[in-house]
Coordinates of C-alpha atoms in Angstrom, one line a residue:
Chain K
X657 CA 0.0 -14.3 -5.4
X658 CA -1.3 -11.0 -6.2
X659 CA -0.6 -11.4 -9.9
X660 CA 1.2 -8.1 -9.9
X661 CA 5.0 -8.7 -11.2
X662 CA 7.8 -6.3 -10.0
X663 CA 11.4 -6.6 -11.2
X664 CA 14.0 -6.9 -9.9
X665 CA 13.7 -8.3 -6.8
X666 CA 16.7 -6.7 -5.3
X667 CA 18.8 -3.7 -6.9
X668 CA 21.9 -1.9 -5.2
X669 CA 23.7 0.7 -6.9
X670 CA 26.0 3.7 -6.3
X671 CA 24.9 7.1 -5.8
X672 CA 24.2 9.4 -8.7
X673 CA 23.3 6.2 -11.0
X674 CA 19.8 6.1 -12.7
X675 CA 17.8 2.9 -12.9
X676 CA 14.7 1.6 -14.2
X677 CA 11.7 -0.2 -12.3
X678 CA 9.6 -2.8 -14.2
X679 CA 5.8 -3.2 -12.9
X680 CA 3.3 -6.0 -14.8
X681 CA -0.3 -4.8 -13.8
X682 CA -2.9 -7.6 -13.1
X683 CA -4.6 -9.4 -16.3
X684 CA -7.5 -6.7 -17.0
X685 CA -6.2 -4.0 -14.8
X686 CA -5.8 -0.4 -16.5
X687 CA -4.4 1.4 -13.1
X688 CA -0.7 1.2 -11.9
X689 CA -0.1 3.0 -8.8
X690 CA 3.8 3.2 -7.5
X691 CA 4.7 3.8 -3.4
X692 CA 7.7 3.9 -1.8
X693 CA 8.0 2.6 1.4
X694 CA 11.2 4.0 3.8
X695 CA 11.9 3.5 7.5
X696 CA 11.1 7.3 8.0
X697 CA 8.6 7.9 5.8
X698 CA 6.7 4.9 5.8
X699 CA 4.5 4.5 2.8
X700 CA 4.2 7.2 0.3
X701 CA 2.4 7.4 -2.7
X702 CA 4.2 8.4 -5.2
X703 CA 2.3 8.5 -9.3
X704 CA -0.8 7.2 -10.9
X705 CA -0.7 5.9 -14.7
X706 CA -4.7 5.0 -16.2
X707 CA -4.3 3.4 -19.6
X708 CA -1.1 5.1 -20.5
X709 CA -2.1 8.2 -19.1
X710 CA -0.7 9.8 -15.6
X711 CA -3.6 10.4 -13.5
X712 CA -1.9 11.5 -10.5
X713 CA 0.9 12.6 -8.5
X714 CA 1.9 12.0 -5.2
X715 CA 4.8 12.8 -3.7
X716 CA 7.5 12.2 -6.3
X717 CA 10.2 13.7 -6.9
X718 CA 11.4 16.0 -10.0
X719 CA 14.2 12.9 -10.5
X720 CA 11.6 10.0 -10.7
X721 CA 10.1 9.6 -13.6
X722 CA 7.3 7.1 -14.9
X723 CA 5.4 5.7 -17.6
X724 CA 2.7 3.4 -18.7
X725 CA 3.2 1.4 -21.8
X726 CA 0.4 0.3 -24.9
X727 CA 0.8 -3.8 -23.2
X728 CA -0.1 -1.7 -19.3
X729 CA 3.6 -2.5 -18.0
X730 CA 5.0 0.2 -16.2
X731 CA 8.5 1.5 -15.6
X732 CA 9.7 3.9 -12.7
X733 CA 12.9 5.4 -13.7
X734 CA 14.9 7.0 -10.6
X735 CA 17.9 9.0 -11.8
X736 CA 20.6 10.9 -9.9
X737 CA 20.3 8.7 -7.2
X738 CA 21.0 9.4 -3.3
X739 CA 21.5 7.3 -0.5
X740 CA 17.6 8.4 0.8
X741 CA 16.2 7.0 -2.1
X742 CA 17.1 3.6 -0.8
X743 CA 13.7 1.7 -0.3
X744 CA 11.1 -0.5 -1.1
X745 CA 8.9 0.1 -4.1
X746 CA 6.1 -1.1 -4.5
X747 CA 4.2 -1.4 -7.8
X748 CA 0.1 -2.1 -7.5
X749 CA -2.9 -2.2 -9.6
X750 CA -6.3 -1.7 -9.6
X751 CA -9.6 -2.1 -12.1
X752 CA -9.6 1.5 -12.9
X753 CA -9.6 5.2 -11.0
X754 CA -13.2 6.0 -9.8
X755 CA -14.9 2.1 -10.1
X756 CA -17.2 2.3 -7.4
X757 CA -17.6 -1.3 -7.4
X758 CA -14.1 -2.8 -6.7
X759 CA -11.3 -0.2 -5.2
X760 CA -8.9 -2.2 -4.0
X761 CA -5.5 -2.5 -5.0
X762 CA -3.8 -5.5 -5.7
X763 CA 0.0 -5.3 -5.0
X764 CA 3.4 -6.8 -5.8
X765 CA 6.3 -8.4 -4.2
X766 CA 8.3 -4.8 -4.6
X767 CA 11.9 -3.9 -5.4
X768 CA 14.0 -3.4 -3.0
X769 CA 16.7 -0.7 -3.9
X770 CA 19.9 0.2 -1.5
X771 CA 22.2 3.0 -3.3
X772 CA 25.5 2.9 -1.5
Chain P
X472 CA 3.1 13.2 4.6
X473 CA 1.1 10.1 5.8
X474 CA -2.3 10.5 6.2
X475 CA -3.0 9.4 9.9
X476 CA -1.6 7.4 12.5
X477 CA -2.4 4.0 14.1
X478 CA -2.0 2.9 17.5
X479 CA -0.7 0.9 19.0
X480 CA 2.9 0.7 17.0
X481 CA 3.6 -2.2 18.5
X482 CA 1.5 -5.6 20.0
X483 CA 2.3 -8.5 21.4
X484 CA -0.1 -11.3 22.6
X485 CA -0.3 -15.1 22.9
X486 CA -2.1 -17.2 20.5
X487 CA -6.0 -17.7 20.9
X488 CA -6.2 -14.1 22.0
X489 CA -7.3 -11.2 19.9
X490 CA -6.3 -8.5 18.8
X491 CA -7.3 -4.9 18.2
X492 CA -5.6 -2.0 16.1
X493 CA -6.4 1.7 15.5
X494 CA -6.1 3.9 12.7
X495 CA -7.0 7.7 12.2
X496 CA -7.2 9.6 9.1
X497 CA -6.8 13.1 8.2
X498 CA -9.2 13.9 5.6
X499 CA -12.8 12.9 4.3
X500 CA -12.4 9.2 2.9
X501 CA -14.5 6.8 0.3
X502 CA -13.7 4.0 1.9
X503 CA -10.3 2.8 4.4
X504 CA -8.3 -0.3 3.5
X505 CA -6.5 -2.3 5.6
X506 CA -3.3 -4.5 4.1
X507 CA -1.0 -7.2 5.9
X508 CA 3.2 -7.3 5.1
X509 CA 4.8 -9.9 6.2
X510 CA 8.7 -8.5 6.7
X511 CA 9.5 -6.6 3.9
X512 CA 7.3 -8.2 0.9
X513 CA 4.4 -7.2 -0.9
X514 CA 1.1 -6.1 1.3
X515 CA -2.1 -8.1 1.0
X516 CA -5.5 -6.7 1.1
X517 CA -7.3 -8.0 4.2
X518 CA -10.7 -5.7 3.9
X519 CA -12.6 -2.8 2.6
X520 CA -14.7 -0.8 4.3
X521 CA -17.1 2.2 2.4
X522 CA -17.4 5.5 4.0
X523 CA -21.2 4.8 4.6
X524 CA -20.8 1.5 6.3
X525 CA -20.0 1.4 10.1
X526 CA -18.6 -2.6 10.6
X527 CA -17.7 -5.0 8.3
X528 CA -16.6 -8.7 8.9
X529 CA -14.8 -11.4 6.9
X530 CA -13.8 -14.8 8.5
X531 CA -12.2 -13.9 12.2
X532 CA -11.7 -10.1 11.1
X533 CA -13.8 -7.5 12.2
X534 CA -13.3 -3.4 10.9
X535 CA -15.5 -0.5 11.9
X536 CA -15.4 3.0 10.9
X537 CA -16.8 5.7 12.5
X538 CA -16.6 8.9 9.8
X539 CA -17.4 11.3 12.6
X540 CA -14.3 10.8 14.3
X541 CA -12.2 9.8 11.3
X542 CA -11.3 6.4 13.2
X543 CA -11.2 3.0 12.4
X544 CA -10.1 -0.1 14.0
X545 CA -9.2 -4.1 12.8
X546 CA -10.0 -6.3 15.2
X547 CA -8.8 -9.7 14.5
X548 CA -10.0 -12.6 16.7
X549 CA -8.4 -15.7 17.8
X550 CA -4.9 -14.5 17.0
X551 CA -2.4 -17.2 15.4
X552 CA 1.4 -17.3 14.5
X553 CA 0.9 -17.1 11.1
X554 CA -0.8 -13.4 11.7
X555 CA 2.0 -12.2 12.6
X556 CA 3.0 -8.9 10.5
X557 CA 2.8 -5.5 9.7
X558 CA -0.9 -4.0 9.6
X559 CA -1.6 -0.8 7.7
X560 CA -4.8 1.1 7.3
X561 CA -4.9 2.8 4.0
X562 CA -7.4 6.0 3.3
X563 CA -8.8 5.9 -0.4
X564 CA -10.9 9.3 -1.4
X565 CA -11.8 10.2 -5.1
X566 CA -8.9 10.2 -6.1
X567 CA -7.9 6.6 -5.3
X568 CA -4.9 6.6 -4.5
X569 CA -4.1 5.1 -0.9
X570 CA -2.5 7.3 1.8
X571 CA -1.6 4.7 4.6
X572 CA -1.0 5.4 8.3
X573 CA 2.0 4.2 10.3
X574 CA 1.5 0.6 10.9
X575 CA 0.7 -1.3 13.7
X576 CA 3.4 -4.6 14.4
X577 CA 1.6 -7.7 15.5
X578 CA 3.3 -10.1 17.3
X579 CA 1.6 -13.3 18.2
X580 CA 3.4 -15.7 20.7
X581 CA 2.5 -19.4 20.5

């Protein structure tokens, strides 16, 4: 157990819904990083949230959204939704951007979404 | 875009032996990360290597790194069952986020 907490587990929806992503960083961690992980593009990085800041962005698109809250949870919100967005995410945390000492990143279980 | 590929895609071997993947990367690095998924859940971080260290070992994994070529390989000895998964090198520069290769899929027979 990472002590990163995704939810849902599971999420299937139609296309053009919207849906939210919920992502509990480990105890202490400032950093939420979300990927996507597809069949053909494997795992992407997709945004960076430091302390309710966006640090950086990957390769997200303009209809993903996300956002750190005051507690560190974070939500990514996927809107307009197509059958390619159908995937794994993956929500993961770390100490904080730039920490020489400890870089890793500590993931969750992920959510798996299927739009149909 | 995924930052590099590894090789093989695919391995299969018996229990007891080990096993060796590669991984190449695109751009200068701080250090390469290798994770484990086991079908479809979360990864787990295995190991770190630092851009100015060349091997690194922890319990029957070994990683090395050679900058240079932009190459790095996880060799894990003694193989069991259990290891089988997904393997998945993962670049980290200054900016931290992780840009991971393809994966490699272990297989190991009993």
């Amino acid at each position: 157990d990472s002590g990163v907490t995704q939810t849902p587990k599971h999420l299937i929806t139609a296309t053009g819904q919207r849906v939210t992503l919920r992502c509990s960083p480990r105890s202490g961690d400032l950093s939420v990083y979300w990927y996507q992980q597809s069949l053909d593009q494997g795992l992407q990085f997709l945004i960076q949230y430091y302390n309710g800041e966006e640090r950086a962005k990957g390769n997200i698109l303009e209809r993903f959204s996300a956002q750190q809250f005051p507690d560190l949870h974070s939500e990514l919100n996927l809107s307009s939704l197509e059958l390619g967005d159908s995937a794994l995410y993956f929500c993961a945390s770390s100490v904080e951007p730039g920490a020489l000492d400890d870089p890793r990143q500590f993931f969750g279980p992920g959510t798996r979404l299927t739009v149909l | 875009s995924q930052q590099g590929e590894e090789d093989p895609q695919a391995l299969s071997i018996q229990e007891g032996e080990n096993a060796t993947m590669n991984c190449s990367y695109k751009t200068s690095i701080n250090n390469l990360q290798w994770y484990r998924q086991n079908s479809g859940r979360g990864l787990v971080h295995l190991i770190l290597i630092r851009s100015n260290e060349r091997e690194k070992h922890s319990g029957r994994l070994r990683v090395t790194l050679d900058t240079s070529k932009k190459s790095s390989s996880l060799l894990i000895t003694a193989s069991r069952a259990a290891d089988t998964a997904s393997y998945f090198c993962a670049a980290s520069g200054s900016a931290r986020q992780l840009t991971f290769g393809s994966g490699t899929q272990l297989t190991v027979l009993p």
